[in-house]
Coordinates of N, CA and C in Angstrom, one line a residue:
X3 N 85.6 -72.0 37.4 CA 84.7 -71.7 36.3 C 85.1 -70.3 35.8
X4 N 84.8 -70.1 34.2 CA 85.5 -69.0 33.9 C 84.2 -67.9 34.2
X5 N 84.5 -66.7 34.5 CA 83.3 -65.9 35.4 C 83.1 -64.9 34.3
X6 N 84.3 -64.6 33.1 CA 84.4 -63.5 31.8 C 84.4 -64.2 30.8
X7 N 83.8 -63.9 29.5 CA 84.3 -64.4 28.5 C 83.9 -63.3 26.7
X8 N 84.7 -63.1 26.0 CA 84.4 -62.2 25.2 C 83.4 -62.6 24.0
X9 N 82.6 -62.4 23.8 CA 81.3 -63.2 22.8 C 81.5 -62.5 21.6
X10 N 81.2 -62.6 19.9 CA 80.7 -62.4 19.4 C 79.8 -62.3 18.9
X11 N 78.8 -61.8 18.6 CA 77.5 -61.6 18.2 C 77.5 -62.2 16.8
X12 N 76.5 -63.1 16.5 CA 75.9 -63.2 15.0 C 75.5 -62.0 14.0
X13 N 75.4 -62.1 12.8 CA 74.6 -61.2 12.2 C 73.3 -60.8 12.7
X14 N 72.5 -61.8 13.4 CA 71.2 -61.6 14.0 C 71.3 -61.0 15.1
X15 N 72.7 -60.4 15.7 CA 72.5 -60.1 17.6 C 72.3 -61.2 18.8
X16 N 72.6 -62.4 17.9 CA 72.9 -63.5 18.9 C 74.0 -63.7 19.5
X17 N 73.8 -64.0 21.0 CA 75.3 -64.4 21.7 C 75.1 -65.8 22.0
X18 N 76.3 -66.3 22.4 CA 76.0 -68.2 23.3 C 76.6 -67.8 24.3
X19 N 75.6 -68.6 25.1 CA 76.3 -68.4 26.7 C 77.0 -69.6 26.7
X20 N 78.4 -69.7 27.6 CA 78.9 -70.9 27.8 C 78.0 -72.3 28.1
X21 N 78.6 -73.0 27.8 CA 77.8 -74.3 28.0 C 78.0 -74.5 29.6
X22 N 79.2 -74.4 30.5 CA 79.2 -74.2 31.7 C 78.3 -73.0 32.6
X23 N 77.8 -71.9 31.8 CA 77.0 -71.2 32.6 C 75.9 -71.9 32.5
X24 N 75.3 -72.6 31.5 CA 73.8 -72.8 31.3 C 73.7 -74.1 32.5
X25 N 74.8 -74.5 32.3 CA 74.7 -75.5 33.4 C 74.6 -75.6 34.3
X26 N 75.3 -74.8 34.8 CA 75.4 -74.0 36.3 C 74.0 -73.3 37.2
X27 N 73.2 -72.8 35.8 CA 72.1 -72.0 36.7 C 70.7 -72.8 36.2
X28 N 70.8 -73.6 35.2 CA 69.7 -74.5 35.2 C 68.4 -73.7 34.7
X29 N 68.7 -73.1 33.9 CA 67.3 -71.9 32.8 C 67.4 -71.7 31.2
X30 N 66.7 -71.6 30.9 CA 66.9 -71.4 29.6 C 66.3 -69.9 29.1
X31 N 66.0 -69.5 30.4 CA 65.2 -68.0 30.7 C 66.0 -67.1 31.5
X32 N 65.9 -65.7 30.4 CA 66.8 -65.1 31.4 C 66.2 -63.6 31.7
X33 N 66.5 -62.4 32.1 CA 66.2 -61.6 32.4 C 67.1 -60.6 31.8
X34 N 67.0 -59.8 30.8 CA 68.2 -58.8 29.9 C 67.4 -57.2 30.5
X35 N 68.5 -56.5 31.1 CA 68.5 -55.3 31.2 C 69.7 -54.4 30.5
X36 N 69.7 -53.4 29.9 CA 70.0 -52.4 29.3 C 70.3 -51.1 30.3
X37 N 71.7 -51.1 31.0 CA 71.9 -50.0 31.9 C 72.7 -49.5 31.1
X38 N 73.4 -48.1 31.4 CA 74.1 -47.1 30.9 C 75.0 -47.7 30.0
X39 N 76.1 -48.3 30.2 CA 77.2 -48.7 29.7 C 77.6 -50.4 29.6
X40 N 76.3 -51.1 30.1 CA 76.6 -52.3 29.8 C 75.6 -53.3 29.8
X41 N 75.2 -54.3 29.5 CA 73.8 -55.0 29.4 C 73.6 -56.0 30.6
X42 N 73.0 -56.5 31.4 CA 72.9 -56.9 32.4 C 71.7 -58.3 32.2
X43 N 72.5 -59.6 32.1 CA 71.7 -60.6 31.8 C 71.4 -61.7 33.4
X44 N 70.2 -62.1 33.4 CA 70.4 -62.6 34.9 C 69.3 -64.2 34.5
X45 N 69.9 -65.2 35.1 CA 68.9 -66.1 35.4 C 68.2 -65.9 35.8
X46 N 66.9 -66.4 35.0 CA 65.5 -66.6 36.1 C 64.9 -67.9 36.5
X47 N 64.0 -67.8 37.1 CA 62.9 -69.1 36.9 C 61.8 -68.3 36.6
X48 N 61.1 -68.9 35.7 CA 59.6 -68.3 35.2 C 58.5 -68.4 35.9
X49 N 58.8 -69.2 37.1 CA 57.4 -69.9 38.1 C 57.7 -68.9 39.1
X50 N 59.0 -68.0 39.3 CA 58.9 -67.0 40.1 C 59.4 -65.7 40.0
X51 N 58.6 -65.3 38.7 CA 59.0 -63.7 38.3 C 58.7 -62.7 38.8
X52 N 57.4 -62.8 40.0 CA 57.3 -61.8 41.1 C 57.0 -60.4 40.2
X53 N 57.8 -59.4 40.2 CA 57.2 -58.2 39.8 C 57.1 -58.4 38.1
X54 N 57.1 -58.9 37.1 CA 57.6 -59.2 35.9 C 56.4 -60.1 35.5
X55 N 56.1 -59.4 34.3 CA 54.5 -60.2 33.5 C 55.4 -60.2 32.6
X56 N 55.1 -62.1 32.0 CA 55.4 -62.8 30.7 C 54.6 -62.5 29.7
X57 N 55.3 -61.5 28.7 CA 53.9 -60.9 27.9 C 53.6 -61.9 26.8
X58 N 54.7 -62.8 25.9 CA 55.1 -63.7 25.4 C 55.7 -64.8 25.1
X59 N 55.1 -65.7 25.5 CA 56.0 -67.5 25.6 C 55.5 -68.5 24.7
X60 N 56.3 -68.5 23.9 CA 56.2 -69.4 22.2 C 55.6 -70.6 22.2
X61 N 56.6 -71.5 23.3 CA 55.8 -72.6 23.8 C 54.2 -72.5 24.3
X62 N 53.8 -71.3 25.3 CA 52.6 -71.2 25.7 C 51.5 -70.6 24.6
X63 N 52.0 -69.5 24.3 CA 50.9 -68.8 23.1 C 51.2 -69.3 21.9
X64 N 52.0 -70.0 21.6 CA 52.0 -70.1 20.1 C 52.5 -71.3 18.9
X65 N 52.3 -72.1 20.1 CA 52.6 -73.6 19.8 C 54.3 -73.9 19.4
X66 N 54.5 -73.0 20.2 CA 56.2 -73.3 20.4 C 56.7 -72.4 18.8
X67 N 56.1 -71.3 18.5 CA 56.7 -70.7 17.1 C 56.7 -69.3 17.4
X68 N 57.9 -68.6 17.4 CA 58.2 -67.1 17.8 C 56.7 -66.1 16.4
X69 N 57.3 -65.0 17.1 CA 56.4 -63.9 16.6 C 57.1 -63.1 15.9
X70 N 56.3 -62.2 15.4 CA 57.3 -60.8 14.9 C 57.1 -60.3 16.2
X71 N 58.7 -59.0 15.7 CA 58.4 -57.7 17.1 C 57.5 -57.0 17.1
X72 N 57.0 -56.8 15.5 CA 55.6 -55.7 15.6 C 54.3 -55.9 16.2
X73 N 54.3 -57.4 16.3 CA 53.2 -57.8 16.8 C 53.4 -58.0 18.6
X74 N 54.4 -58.4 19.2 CA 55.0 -58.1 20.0 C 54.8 -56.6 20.8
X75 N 55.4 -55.7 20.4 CA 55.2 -54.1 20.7 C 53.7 -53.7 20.7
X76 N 52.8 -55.2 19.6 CA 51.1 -54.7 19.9 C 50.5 -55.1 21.1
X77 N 50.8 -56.3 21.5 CA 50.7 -57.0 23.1 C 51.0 -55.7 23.8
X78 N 52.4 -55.6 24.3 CA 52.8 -54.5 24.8 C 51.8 -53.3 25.3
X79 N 51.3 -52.8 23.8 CA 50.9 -51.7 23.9 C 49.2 -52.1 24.7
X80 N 48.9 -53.3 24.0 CA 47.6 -53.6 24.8 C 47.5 -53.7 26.2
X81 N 48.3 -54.2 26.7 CA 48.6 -54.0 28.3 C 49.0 -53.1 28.8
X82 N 49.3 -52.0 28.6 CA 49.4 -50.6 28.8 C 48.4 -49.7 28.9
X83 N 47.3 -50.2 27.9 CA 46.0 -49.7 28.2 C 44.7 -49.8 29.1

């Protein structure tokens, strides 16, 4: 299995993950971290996120239809308080 592969991004900031990776780890959910010099994407399962609150799930809050970010960053900020 290929373990590297070079992606381009869409005009939106979208990547595809291989169709062999998605296969492989069986999620459609992932975990994206932002360290120093490189971005750090990790399968998850959502039934066991352990330290990690789902602040927003499209299918669950919103009849399966995304949000804006601003409204997004307002969740955020309400659970912060």
């Amino acid at each position: 299995m290929i373990t590297k592969t070079i992606q381009k991004s869409t005009s939106r900031g979208q990547i595809t993950l291989p169709v062999a990776w998605r296969k492989r780890f069986n999620t459609n959910q992932f975990l994206m971290e932002a360290e120093e010099s490189f971005l750090k994407i990790v399968p998850i399962d959502t039934d066991d996120l352990g330290e990690y609150e789902v602040v927003f799930d499209a299918d669950r809050d919103n009849g399966g239809k995304g949000i804006l970010g601003t409204d997004l960053i307002k969740m955020i900020r309400e659970i912060d308080e």
